[in-house]
mmCIF file of C-alpha atoms in Angstrom:
data_model
loop_
_atom_site.group_PDB
_atom_site.id
_atom_site.type_symbol
_atom_site.label_atom_id
_atom_site.label_comp_id
_atom_site.label_asym_id
_atom_site.label_seq_id
_atom_site.Cartn_x
_atom_site.Cartn_y
_atom_site.Cartn_z
ATOM 1 C CA MET A 25 3.419 29.770 -23.935
ATOM 2 C CA THR A 26 2.960 33.331 -25.119
ATOM 3 C CA ALA A 27 3.801 34.787 -28.568
ATOM 4 C CA GLU A 28 6.509 33.153 -30.595
ATOM 5 C CA THR A 29 10.049 34.374 -30.035
ATOM 6 C CA PRO A 30 13.148 33.832 -32.143
ATOM 7 C CA ASP A 31 15.283 33.256 -29.053
ATOM 8 C CA PRO A 32 17.195 30.022 -29.763
ATOM 9 C CA ARG A 33 16.961 28.940 -26.121
ATOM 10 C CA VAL A 34 13.179 28.976 -26.251
ATOM 11 C CA GLN A 35 13.235 27.091 -29.535
ATOM 12 C CA ALA A 36 15.610 24.500 -28.089
ATOM 13 C CA TRP A 37 13.841 23.924 -24.766
ATOM 14 C CA SER A 38 10.220 24.534 -25.730
ATOM 15 C CA PRO A 39 9.431 20.821 -26.389
ATOM 16 C CA VAL A 40 10.756 19.874 -22.946
ATOM 17 C CA CYS A 41 8.837 22.639 -21.191
ATOM 18 C CA GLN A 42 5.659 21.842 -23.050
ATOM 19 C CA ALA A 43 5.949 18.122 -22.247
ATOM 20 C CA VAL A 44 6.311 18.806 -18.516
ATOM 21 C CA ALA A 45 3.396 21.255 -18.617
ATOM 22 C CA LEU A 46 1.168 18.711 -20.368
ATOM 23 C CA LEU A 47 2.075 15.962 -17.922
ATOM 24 C CA LEU A 48 1.542 17.977 -14.730
ATOM 25 C CA GLY A 49 -0.988 20.541 -15.969
ATOM 26 C CA PRO A 50 -3.018 22.305 -14.880
ATOM 27 C CA TYR A 51 -1.294 22.022 -11.512
ATOM 28 C CA ALA A 52 2.220 22.937 -12.622
ATOM 29 C CA GLU A 53 3.717 26.117 -14.019
ATOM 30 C CA VAL A 54 6.798 25.802 -16.218
ATOM 31 C CA VAL A 55 9.010 28.861 -16.613
ATOM 32 C CA LEU A 56 12.096 29.337 -18.758
ATOM 33 C CA HIS A 57 14.325 32.142 -17.473
ATOM 34 C CA ASP A 58 17.122 34.031 -19.167
ATOM 35 C CA ALA A 59 20.142 33.448 -16.978
ATOM 36 C CA VAL A 60 22.073 36.250 -18.659
ATOM 37 C CA ARG A 61 19.562 39.114 -18.430
ATOM 38 C CA ASP A 62 17.717 37.629 -15.406
ATOM 39 C CA GLU A 63 14.281 37.874 -17.012
ATOM 40 C CA VAL A 64 11.453 35.545 -18.014
ATOM 41 C CA LEU A 65 11.799 34.045 -21.487
ATOM 42 C CA ALA A 66 8.564 32.011 -21.685
ATOM 43 C CA ILE A 67 5.854 30.557 -19.424
ATOM 44 C CA TRP A 68 3.583 27.519 -19.738
ATOM 45 C CA ASN A 69 0.479 27.238 -17.504
ATOM 46 C CA PRO A 70 1.128 30.591 -15.759
ATOM 47 C CA MET A 71 -0.021 30.819 -12.132
ATOM 48 C CA THR A 72 0.585 34.554 -11.758
ATOM 49 C CA ALA A 73 0.375 37.667 -13.948
ATOM 50 C CA ARG A 74 4.053 37.695 -14.873
ATOM 51 C CA ALA A 75 4.925 37.455 -18.544
ATOM 52 C CA PRO A 76 7.969 37.156 -20.796
ATOM 53 C CA GLY A 77 10.292 40.085 -20.234
ATOM 54 C CA ASP A 78 9.443 40.454 -16.538
ATOM 55 C CA PRO A 79 12.325 40.254 -14.042
ATOM 56 C CA SER A 80 13.208 36.740 -12.924
ATOM 57 C CA LEU A 81 14.987 37.780 -9.708
ATOM 58 C CA LEU A 82 17.000 34.570 -9.725
ATOM 59 C CA GLY A 83 20.289 36.094 -8.643
ATOM 60 C CA GLU A 84 23.657 36.252 -10.281
ATOM 61 C CA LEU A 85 24.080 32.843 -11.902
ATOM 62 C CA ASP A 86 27.129 33.995 -13.806
ATOM 63 C CA ARG A 87 29.099 33.634 -10.576
ATOM 64 C CA GLN A 88 28.514 29.900 -10.524
ATOM 65 C CA GLY A 89 31.415 27.843 -11.730
ATOM 66 C CA PRO A 90 31.225 24.667 -13.803
ATOM 67 C CA SER A 91 31.293 22.542 -10.631
ATOM 68 C CA ALA A 92 28.209 24.190 -9.093
ATOM 69 C CA PRO A 93 25.049 22.050 -8.913
ATOM 70 C CA ASP A 94 22.643 22.357 -11.826
ATOM 71 C CA VAL A 95 19.454 21.136 -10.114
ATOM 72 C CA TYR A 96 17.913 22.700 -6.998
ATOM 73 C CA GLY A 97 14.931 21.452 -5.024
ATOM 74 C CA PRO A 98 12.292 20.505 -4.460
ATOM 75 C CA TYR A 99 11.942 23.613 -2.307
ATOM 76 C CA ALA A 100 8.883 25.453 -0.963
ATOM 77 C CA LYS A 101 7.407 28.638 -2.432
ATOM 78 C CA LEU A 102 4.292 30.621 -1.543
ATOM 79 C CA LEU A 103 2.000 32.568 -3.878
ATOM 80 C CA PRO A 104 0.232 35.805 -2.823
ATOM 81 C CA ASP A 105 -3.114 33.943 -2.735
ATOM 82 C CA GLY A 106 -1.760 31.537 -0.139
ATOM 83 C CA ARG A 107 -1.110 28.568 -2.394
ATOM 84 C CA ARG A 108 1.953 26.536 -1.504
ATOM 85 C CA LEU A 109 4.230 25.296 -4.250
ATOM 86 C CA SER A 110 6.918 22.669 -4.566
ATOM 87 C CA SER A 111 9.525 23.931 -6.991
ATOM 88 C CA VAL A 112 12.484 22.526 -8.872
ATOM 89 C CA SER A 113 15.010 24.622 -10.829
ATOM 90 C CA ALA A 114 17.516 23.348 -13.361
ATOM 91 C CA VAL A 115 20.414 25.425 -14.696
ATOM 92 C CA LEU A 116 20.887 24.935 -18.443
ATOM 93 C CA ARG A 117 24.430 25.572 -19.647
ATOM 94 C CA ASP A 118 25.788 26.345 -23.094
ATOM 95 C CA ALA A 119 28.599 24.470 -24.851
ATOM 96 C CA GLU A 120 31.216 26.385 -22.828
ATOM 97 C CA GLY A 121 29.564 25.434 -19.491
ATOM 98 C CA THR A 122 28.206 28.932 -18.822
ATOM 99 C CA PRO A 123 24.641 29.191 -17.400
ATOM 100 C CA SER A 124 22.417 30.170 -20.299
ATOM 101 C CA ALA A 125 18.863 29.523 -19.074
ATOM 102 C CA VAL A 126 17.037 28.271 -16.004
ATOM 103 C CA LEU A 127 14.096 25.890 -16.223
ATOM 104 C CA CYS A 128 11.714 26.083 -13.249
ATOM 105 C CA VAL A 129 8.739 23.802 -12.500
ATOM 106 C CA ASN A 130 6.316 25.044 -9.839
ATOM 107 C CA LEU A 131 3.818 22.415 -8.656
ATOM 108 C CA ASP A 132 0.680 23.524 -6.809
ATOM 109 C CA ARG A 133 0.487 21.465 -3.595
ATOM 110 C CA GLY A 134 -3.127 22.440 -2.883
ATOM 111 C CA PRO A 135 -4.853 19.578 -4.733
ATOM 112 C CA LEU A 136 -2.418 17.060 -3.262
ATOM 113 C CA GLU A 137 -3.000 18.311 0.274
ATOM 114 C CA GLN A 138 -6.769 18.249 -0.228
ATOM 115 C CA ALA A 139 -6.632 14.697 -1.572
ATOM 116 C CA SER A 140 -4.416 13.647 1.342
ATOM 117 C CA ALA A 141 -6.839 15.139 3.867
ATOM 118 C CA LEU A 142 -9.771 13.419 2.155
ATOM 119 C CA LEU A 143 -8.058 10.016 2.156
ATOM 120 C CA ALA A 144 -7.008 10.432 5.791
ATOM 121 C CA ALA A 145 -10.605 11.216 6.765
ATOM 122 C CA PHE A 146 -11.869 8.065 5.064
ATOM 123 C CA ALA A 147 -9.052 5.904 6.440
ATOM 124 C CA ALA A 148 -9.541 6.820 10.097
ATOM 125 C CA PRO A 149 -12.456 5.240 12.036
ATOM 126 C CA THR A 150 -14.909 7.867 13.240
ATOM 127 C CA ALA A 151 -16.297 5.887 16.197
ATOM 128 C CA PRO A 152 -15.414 2.834 18.272
ATOM 129 C CA ARG A 153 -16.681 -0.465 16.932
ATOM 130 C CA PRO A 154 -19.981 -1.340 18.665
ATOM 131 C CA ALA A 155 -19.244 -4.341 20.867
ATOM 132 C CA PRO A 156 -22.806 -5.775 20.898
ATOM 133 C CA LEU A 157 -22.661 -6.227 17.111
ATOM 134 C CA PHE A 158 -19.345 -8.085 17.082
ATOM 135 C CA GLU A 159 -18.994 -9.860 20.420
ATOM 136 C CA ARG A 160 -20.154 -13.156 18.897
ATOM 137 C CA ASP A 161 -18.634 -12.686 15.458
ATOM 138 C CA TRP A 162 -15.583 -14.918 15.705
ATOM 139 C CA THR A 163 -14.720 -14.251 12.039
ATOM 140 C CA GLU A 164 -14.124 -10.577 12.914
ATOM 141 C CA ARG A 165 -11.781 -11.651 15.689
ATOM 142 C CA MET A 166 -10.020 -13.984 13.261
ATOM 143 C CA ASN A 167 -9.613 -11.206 10.707
ATOM 144 C CA ASP A 168 -8.337 -8.806 13.370
ATOM 145 C CA VAL A 169 -5.669 -11.278 14.497
ATOM 146 C CA ILE A 170 -4.494 -12.370 11.045
ATOM 147 C CA GLY A 171 -4.804 -8.922 9.449
ATOM 148 C CA GLY A 172 -3.008 -7.281 12.363
ATOM 149 C CA TYR A 173 -0.128 -9.745 12.130
ATOM 150 C CA VAL A 174 0.168 -9.280 8.362
ATOM 151 C CA ARG A 175 0.222 -5.477 8.649
ATOM 152 C CA ALA A 176 2.720 -5.539 11.524
ATOM 153 C CA HIS A 177 5.169 -7.823 9.706
ATOM 154 C CA GLY A 178 4.694 -6.459 6.180
ATOM 155 C CA ARG A 179 4.154 -9.852 4.526
ATOM 156 C CA PRO A 180 0.989 -11.202 2.890
ATOM 157 C CA PRO A 181 -0.495 -14.436 4.298
ATOM 158 C CA GLU A 182 0.970 -16.624 1.540
ATOM 159 C CA ARG A 183 4.497 -15.464 2.458
ATOM 160 C CA LEU A 184 4.263 -16.166 6.165
ATOM 161 C CA THR A 185 6.799 -18.672 7.483
ATOM 162 C CA ARG A 186 5.978 -21.695 9.595
ATOM 163 C CA GLU A 187 6.972 -19.776 12.722
ATOM 164 C CA ASP A 188 4.720 -16.897 11.636
ATOM 165 C CA ARG A 189 1.740 -19.208 11.190
ATOM 166 C CA ILE A 190 2.265 -20.844 14.559
ATOM 167 C CA ALA A 191 2.424 -17.383 16.136
ATOM 168 C CA VAL A 192 -0.841 -16.469 14.400
ATOM 169 C CA LEU A 193 -2.496 -19.678 15.585
ATOM 170 C CA ARG A 194 -1.313 -18.982 19.127
ATOM 171 C CA ARG A 195 -2.970 -15.562 19.000
ATOM 172 C CA LEU A 196 -6.126 -17.054 17.513
ATOM 173 C CA ASP A 197 -6.197 -19.563 20.340
ATOM 174 C CA GLN A 198 -5.824 -16.800 22.914
ATOM 175 C CA ALA A 199 -8.658 -14.904 21.213
ATOM 176 C CA GLY A 200 -10.927 -17.942 21.503
ATOM 177 C CA VAL A 201 -11.255 -18.430 17.762
ATOM 178 C CA LEU A 202 -9.916 -21.977 17.698
ATOM 179 C CA ALA A 203 -12.497 -23.039 20.275
ATOM 180 C CA VAL A 204 -15.242 -22.386 17.715
ATOM 181 C CA ARG A 205 -16.524 -25.458 15.907
ATOM 182 C CA ARG A 206 -15.384 -25.591 12.284
ATOM 183 C CA ALA A 207 -13.070 -22.598 12.640
ATOM 184 C CA VAL A 208 -10.104 -24.425 11.106
ATOM 185 C CA PRO A 209 -11.367 -24.308 7.475
ATOM 186 C CA ALA A 210 -11.939 -20.554 7.773
ATOM 187 C CA VAL A 211 -8.471 -20.055 9.287
ATOM 188 C CA ALA A 212 -6.897 -22.131 6.500
ATOM 189 C CA THR A 213 -8.629 -20.003 3.879
ATOM 190 C CA ALA A 214 -7.501 -16.771 5.545
ATOM 191 C CA LEU A 215 -3.896 -18.001 5.809
ATOM 192 C CA LYS A 216 -4.022 -19.333 2.212
ATOM 193 C CA VAL A 217 -2.891 -22.805 3.245
ATOM 194 C CA SER A 218 -4.536 -26.214 3.227
ATOM 195 C CA ARG A 219 -6.644 -27.423 6.120
ATOM 196 C CA SER A 220 -4.207 -30.283 6.756
ATOM 197 C CA THR A 221 -1.401 -27.726 7.149
ATOM 198 C CA VAL A 222 -3.387 -25.938 9.837
ATOM 199 C CA TYR A 223 -4.013 -29.216 11.694
ATOM 200 C CA THR A 224 -0.302 -30.028 11.529
ATOM 201 C CA LEU A 225 0.602 -26.602 12.897
ATOM 202 C CA LEU A 226 -2.000 -26.974 15.647
ATOM 203 C CA ALA A 227 -0.416 -30.261 16.657
ATOM 204 C CA ASP A 228 2.971 -28.541 16.818
ATOM 205 C CA LEU A 229 1.409 -25.755 18.865
ATOM 206 C CA LYS A 230 -0.054 -28.262 21.314
ATOM 207 C CA ALA A 231 3.354 -29.908 21.679
ATOM 208 C CA GLU A 232 4.938 -26.686 22.873
ATOM 209 C CA PRO A 233 5.846 -26.632 26.588
ATOM 210 C CA GLY A 234 3.087 -25.131 28.691
ATOM 211 C CA SER A 235 0.484 -25.323 25.935
ATOM 212 C CA ASP A 236 -3.004 -26.435 26.976
ATOM 213 C CA HIS A 237 -4.570 -26.114 23.533
ATOM 214 C CA GLU A 238 -6.529 -29.090 22.301
ATOM 215 C CA PRO A 239 -6.586 -28.993 18.490
ATOM 216 C CA GLU A 240 -9.791 -29.767 16.694
ATOM 217 C CA ALA A 241 -9.759 -33.208 15.156
ATOM 218 C CA ASP A 242 -9.526 -33.407 11.401
ATOM 219 C CA PRO A 243 -12.733 -35.071 10.184
ATOM 220 C CA ASP A 244 -12.284 -37.738 7.545
ATOM 221 C CA SER A 245 -15.615 -37.051 5.882
ATOM 222 C CA ASP A 246 -17.168 -33.932 4.437
ATOM 223 C CA PRO A 247 -15.839 -30.993 6.510
ATOM 224 C CA ASP A 248 -19.333 -29.514 6.645
ATOM 225 C CA ALA A 249 -20.994 -32.721 7.784
ATOM 226 C CA ASP A 250 -21.553 -33.351 11.490
ATOM 227 C CA PRO A 251 -19.890 -36.458 12.872
ATOM 228 C CA GLY A 252 -22.366 -39.250 13.511
ATOM 229 C CA PRO A 253 -22.987 -40.910 16.890
ATOM 230 C CA GLU A 254 -20.204 -42.984 18.310
ATOM 231 C CA SER A 255 -20.565 -46.659 17.476
ATOM 232 C CA ASP A 256 -20.288 -49.454 19.978
ATOM 233 C CA SER A 257 -16.791 -50.856 19.976
ATOM 234 C CA THR A 258 -18.099 -54.387 20.798
ATOM 235 C CA PRO A 259 -19.032 -56.220 17.599
ATOM 236 C CA THR A 260 -22.520 -57.709 17.412
ATOM 237 C CA PRO A 261 -22.290 -61.519 17.225
ATOM 238 C CA ARG A 262 -23.722 -63.072 14.112
ATOM 239 C CA PRO A 263 -26.374 -65.780 14.456
ATOM 240 C CA ALA A 264 -25.089 -69.318 14.140
ATOM 241 C CA ALA A 265 -25.387 -70.779 10.736
ATOM 242 C CA GLN A 266 -28.232 -73.356 10.390
ATOM 243 C CA PRO A 267 -27.269 -76.760 9.061
ATOM 244 C CA ARG A 268 -28.345 -77.353 5.510
ATOM 245 C CA THR A 269 -30.413 -80.422 4.729
ATOM 246 C CA THR A 270 -30.626 -82.272 1.528
ATOM 247 C CA ARG A 271 -33.681 -83.882 0.176
#
């Protein structure tokens, strides 16, 4: 704000204007206008050369009745240097309901637009994913299927329903992920469920009409241990017991 003024409106609204300027500065200009004389009363974080006493050019607010809106915007404004602003104006009335002052907040959109362009550039892929590097990476395919489903349905993995998880497993099966040995533990981790839940859902998926999926068997031992060779189902006969002799 410029030099002190005895105007009671500036004294009354200065804390509000200063608070807004501190919160949004240095990207926001706060201006308090005289609605009676249509001139600037005070400015915080000025963006132009105007000063208190300069014309406000707000129009004839005295024609507005008590039922007229008191807040306008956000609306667009443009500075001579090309900067675009988003502005909000609030009409401040006295005890009789007559417009006494106008509080305007002008926010410089430039930094926001630059930040948006920067984030968009980082978010967008710049080149297709090289197939030779990922054609054998089944975990990438798994992540693409599960992550794509989560983004499309707007629910995190732990909030997926049973039908959602079966749909995900169906897509994983079509992508060839479930044909990979020991893929089920990784899928269970990605879906944030237990491995037994995945095996149960795979059994339900196999039971669907027209399904030719063969679910991976749930090993009883260590999930990272390879199953041993199949044992002969015919028991080996024990040698006959020898008669005991006494001496």
